[in-house]
Short mmCIF file of C-alpha atoms in Angstrom, two decimals:
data_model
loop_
_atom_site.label_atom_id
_atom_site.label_comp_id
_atom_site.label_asym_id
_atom_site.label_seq_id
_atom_site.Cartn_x
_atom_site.Cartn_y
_atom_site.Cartn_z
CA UNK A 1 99.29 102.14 110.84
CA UNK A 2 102.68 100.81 109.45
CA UNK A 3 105.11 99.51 111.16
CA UNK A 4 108.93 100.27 111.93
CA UNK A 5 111.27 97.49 112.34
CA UNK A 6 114.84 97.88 113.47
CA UNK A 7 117.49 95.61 112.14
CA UNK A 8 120.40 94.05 113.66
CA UNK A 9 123.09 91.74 111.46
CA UNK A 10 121.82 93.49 108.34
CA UNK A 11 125.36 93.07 106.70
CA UNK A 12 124.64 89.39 107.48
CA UNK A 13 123.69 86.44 105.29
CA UNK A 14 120.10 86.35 106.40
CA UNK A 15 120.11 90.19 107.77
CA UNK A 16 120.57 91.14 104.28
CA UNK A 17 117.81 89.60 103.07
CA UNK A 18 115.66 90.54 105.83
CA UNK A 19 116.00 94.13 104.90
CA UNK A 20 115.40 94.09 101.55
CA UNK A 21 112.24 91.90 101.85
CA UNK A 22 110.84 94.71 104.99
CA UNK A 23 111.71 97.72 102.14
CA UNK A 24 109.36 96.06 100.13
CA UNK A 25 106.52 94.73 102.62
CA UNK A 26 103.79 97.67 102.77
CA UNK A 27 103.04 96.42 106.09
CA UNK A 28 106.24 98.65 107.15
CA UNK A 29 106.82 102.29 107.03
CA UNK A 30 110.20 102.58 108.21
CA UNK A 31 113.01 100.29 108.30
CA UNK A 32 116.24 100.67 110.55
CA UNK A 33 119.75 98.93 110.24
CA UNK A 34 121.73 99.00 113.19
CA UNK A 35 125.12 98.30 111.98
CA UNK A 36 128.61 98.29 112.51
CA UNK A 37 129.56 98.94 109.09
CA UNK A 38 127.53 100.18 106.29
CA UNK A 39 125.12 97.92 104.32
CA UNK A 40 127.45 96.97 100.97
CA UNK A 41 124.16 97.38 98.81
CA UNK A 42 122.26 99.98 100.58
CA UNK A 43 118.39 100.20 99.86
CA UNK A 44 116.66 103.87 99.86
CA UNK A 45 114.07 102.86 101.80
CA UNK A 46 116.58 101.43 104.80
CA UNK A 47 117.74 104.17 107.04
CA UNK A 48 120.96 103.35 108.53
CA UNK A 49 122.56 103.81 112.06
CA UNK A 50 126.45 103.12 112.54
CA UNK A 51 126.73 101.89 116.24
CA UNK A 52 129.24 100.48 118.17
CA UNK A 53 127.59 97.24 119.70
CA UNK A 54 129.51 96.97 122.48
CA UNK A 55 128.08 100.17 123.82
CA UNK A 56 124.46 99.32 122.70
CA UNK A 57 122.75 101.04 125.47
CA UNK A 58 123.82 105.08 123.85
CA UNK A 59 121.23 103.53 120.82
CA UNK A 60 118.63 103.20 123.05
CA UNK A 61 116.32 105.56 120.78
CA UNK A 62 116.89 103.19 117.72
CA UNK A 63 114.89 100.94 119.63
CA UNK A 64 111.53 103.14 119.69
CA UNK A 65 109.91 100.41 117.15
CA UNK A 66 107.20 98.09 116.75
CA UNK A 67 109.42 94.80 116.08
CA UNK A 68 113.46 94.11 116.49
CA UNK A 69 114.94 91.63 114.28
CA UNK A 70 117.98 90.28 115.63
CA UNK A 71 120.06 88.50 113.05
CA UNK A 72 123.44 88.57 114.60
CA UNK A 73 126.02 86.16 114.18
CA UNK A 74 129.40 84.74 113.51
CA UNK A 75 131.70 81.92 113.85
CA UNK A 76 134.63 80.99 116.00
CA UNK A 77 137.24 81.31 113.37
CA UNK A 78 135.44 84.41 112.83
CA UNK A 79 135.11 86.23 116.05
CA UNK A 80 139.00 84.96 117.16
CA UNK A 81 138.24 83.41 120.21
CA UNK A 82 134.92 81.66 122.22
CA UNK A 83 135.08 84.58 124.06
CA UNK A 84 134.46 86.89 121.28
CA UNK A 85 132.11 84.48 119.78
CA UNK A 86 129.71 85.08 123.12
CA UNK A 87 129.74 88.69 122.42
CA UNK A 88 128.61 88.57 119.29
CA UNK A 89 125.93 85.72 119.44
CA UNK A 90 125.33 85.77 123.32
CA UNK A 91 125.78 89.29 125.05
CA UNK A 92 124.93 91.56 121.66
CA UNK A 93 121.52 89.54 121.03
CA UNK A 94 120.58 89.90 124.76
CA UNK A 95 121.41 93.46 125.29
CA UNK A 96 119.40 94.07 122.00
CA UNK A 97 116.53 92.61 123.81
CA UNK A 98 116.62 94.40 126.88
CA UNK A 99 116.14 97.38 125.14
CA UNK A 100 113.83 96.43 122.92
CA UNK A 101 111.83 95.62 126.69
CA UNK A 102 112.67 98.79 128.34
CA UNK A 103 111.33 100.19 125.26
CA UNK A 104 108.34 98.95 125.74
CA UNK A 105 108.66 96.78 121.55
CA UNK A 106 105.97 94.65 121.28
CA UNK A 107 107.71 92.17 119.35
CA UNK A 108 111.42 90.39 118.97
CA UNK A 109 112.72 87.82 116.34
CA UNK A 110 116.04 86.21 116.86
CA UNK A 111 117.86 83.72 114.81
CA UNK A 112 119.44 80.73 117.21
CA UNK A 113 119.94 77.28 115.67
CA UNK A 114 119.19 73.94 115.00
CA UNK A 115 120.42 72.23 118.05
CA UNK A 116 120.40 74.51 120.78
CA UNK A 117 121.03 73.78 124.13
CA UNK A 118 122.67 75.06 127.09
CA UNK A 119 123.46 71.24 127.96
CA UNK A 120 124.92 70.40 124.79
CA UNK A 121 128.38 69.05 124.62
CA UNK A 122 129.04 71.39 121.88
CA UNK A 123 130.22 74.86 122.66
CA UNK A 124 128.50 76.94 119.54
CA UNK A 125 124.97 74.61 120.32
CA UNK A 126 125.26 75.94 123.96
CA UNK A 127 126.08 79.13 123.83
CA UNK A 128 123.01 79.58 121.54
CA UNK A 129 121.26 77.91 124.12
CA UNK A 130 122.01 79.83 126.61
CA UNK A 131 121.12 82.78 123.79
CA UNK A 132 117.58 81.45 124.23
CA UNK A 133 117.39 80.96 127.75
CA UNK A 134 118.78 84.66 128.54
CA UNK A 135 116.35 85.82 125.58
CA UNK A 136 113.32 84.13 127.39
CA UNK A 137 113.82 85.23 131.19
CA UNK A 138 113.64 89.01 130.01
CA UNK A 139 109.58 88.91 129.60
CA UNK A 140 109.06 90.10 126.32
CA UNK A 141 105.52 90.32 125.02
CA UNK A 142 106.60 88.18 121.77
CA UNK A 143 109.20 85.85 121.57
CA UNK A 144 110.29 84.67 118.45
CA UNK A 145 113.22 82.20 118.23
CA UNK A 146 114.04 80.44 115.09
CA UNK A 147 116.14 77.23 114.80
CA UNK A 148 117.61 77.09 111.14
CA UNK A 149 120.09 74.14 109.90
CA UNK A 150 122.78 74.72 107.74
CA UNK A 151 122.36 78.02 106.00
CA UNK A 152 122.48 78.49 102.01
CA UNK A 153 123.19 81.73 100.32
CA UNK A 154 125.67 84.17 99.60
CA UNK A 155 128.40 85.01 102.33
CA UNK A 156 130.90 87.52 102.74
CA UNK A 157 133.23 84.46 103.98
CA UNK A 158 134.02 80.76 103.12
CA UNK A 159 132.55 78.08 105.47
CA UNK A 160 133.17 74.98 104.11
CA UNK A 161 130.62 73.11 106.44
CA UNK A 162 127.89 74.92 104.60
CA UNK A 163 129.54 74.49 101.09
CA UNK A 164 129.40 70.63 101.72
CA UNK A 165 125.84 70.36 102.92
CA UNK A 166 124.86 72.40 100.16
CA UNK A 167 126.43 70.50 97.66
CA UNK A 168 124.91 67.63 99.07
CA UNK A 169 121.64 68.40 99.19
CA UNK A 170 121.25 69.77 95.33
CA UNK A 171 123.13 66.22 94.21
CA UNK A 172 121.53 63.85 96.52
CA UNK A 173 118.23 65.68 98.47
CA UNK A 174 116.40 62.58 99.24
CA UNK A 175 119.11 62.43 101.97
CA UNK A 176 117.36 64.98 104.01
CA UNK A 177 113.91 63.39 103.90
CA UNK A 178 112.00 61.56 106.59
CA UNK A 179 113.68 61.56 110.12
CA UNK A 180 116.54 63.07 108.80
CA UNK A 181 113.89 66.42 107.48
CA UNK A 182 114.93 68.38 110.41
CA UNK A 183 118.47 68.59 109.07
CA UNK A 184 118.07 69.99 105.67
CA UNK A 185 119.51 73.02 104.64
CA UNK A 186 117.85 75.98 103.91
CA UNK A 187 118.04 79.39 102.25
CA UNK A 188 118.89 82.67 103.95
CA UNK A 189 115.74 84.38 102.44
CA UNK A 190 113.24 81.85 103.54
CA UNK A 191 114.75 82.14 106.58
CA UNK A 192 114.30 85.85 106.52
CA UNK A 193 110.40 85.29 105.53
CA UNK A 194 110.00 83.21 107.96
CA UNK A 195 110.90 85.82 110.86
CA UNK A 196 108.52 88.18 109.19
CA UNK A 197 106.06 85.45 108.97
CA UNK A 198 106.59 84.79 112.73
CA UNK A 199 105.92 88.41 113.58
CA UNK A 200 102.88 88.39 111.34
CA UNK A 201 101.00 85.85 113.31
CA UNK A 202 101.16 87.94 116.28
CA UNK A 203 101.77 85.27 118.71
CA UNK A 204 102.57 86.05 122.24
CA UNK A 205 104.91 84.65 124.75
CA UNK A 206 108.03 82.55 123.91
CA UNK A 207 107.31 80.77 120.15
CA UNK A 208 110.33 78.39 119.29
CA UNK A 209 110.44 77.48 115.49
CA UNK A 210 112.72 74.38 114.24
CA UNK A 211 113.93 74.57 110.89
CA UNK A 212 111.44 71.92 109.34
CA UNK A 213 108.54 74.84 109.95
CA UNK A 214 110.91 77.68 108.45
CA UNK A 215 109.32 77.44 104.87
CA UNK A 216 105.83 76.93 105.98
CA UNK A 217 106.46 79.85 108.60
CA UNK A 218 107.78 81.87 105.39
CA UNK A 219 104.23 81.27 103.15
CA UNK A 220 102.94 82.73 106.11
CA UNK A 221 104.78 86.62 105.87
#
C-alpha cells in the first residue's frame, strides 16, 4: 500500500525539494504540504493545506499519515528576534511531532544541524539542540534527525554565510576533505533524499545522521 507523507517547510529550501522528489516516488500515494503560504511552484500531485502554525493543534487531521517530514526553519535576521527564531525551529517542529504521536505516525524526519547541542555556546546550535532533545523525549516509533552543514541551493533570501562556503567549496573543495569532511556543504536535494532515504530503511528509535552520511543516506531513497 502507498504511502502518505505530510510536509512541513515545503516553501523552504530543502522542503521544496522534498516535495517534488515524494510527487514523483511511487512509493507514495498522497502527498500533503502544510503551509503558511502557498507553494510558489505548486505540483498537481501535492495537495495543499494553509495553516496557521501557531495554532497547529486545529490540523490535527493533516496528521493522519504514514511519515511527517519536518523541514522547518529560519534565521535570526529572519524570524526578528531569538524569540521568534524558537518558534519557528523549536516550538513548531515539536508540536508537529506531538501530533504526529497522538496520531499514532509511524515515522518522523526532521532537519536539525551540524553542530547541535543544547550546551553549545552558540544560541542557533542550542536551540537546535534542544530541537532534538524535545524531539526525542516524545517516544516516537522512528526518529529521524538529520545534521546538514552549510546548505546549497536556491533561496528565497540572501545569506551570505552560505554564499561564501559555497563559493569556496566549487574553487577550492579539497578544503573540505579529511577531518575537515564533516564540514562540507551540501545540496538541498540530497538533503531532501536523504530524509526519504532515512524513512526508507525503516529504522526504529532515535537515528541521528551527520552531514558526512547525507549523500550515502540519499543513494539509499
Amino acid at each position: 500500500m502507498k504511502k502518505h507523507a505530510v510536509v512541513l517547510g515545503a516553501t523552504g529550501m530543502v522542503g521544496n525539494q522534498l516535495v517534488r522528489q515524494l510527487a514523483e516516488d511511487p512509493q507514495y500515494g498522497r502527498v500533503t504540504a502544510l503551509v503558511r503560504r502557498p507553494l510558489s511552484t505548486p505540483h498537481p500531485e501535492v495537495g495543499q493545506v494553509i495553516a496557521d502554525l501557531d495554532r497547529l493543534e486545529e490540523y490535527s487531521q493533516v496528521f493522519q499519515a504514514d511519515v511527517v517530514y519536518c523541514c522547518l526553519g529560519t534565521t535570526i535576521k529572519t524570524a526578528g528576534s531569538q524569540q521568534a527564531f524558537r518558534r519557528v525551529d523549536l516550538d513548531y517542529p515539536v508540536a508537529a511531532a506531538r501530533l504526529a504521536k497522538q496520531s499514532g505516525v509511524p515515522a518522523f524526519a526532521v532537519i536539525s544541524s551540524l553542530g547541535a547541542d543544547v550546551k553549545s555556546p552558540f544560541f542557533y546550535s542550542r536551540v537546535k539542540g534542544e530541537m532534538e532533545h524535545r524531539l526525542g523525549e516524545l517516544g516516537l516509533p522512528s526518529l529521524y534527525i538529520l545534521r546538514p552543514s552549510l546548505l546549497l541551493g536556491q533561496r528565497t533570501e540572501t545569506r551570505p554565510g552560505e554564499q561564501a562556503a559555497a563559493a569556496i567549496s566549487r574553487v577550492m573543495p579539497f578544503l573540505y576533505s579529511g577531518p575537515f569532511r564533516k564540514y562540507k556543504p551540501v545540496e538541498a536535494d540530497v538533503v531532501a533524499a536523504a530524509m526519504r532515504g532515512a524513512v526508507r530503511q525503516g529504522e526504529s528509535g532515535v537515528r541521528i545522521y551527520p552531514s558526512a552520511e547525507l549523500p550515502d543516506l540519499a543513494a539509499k531513497a
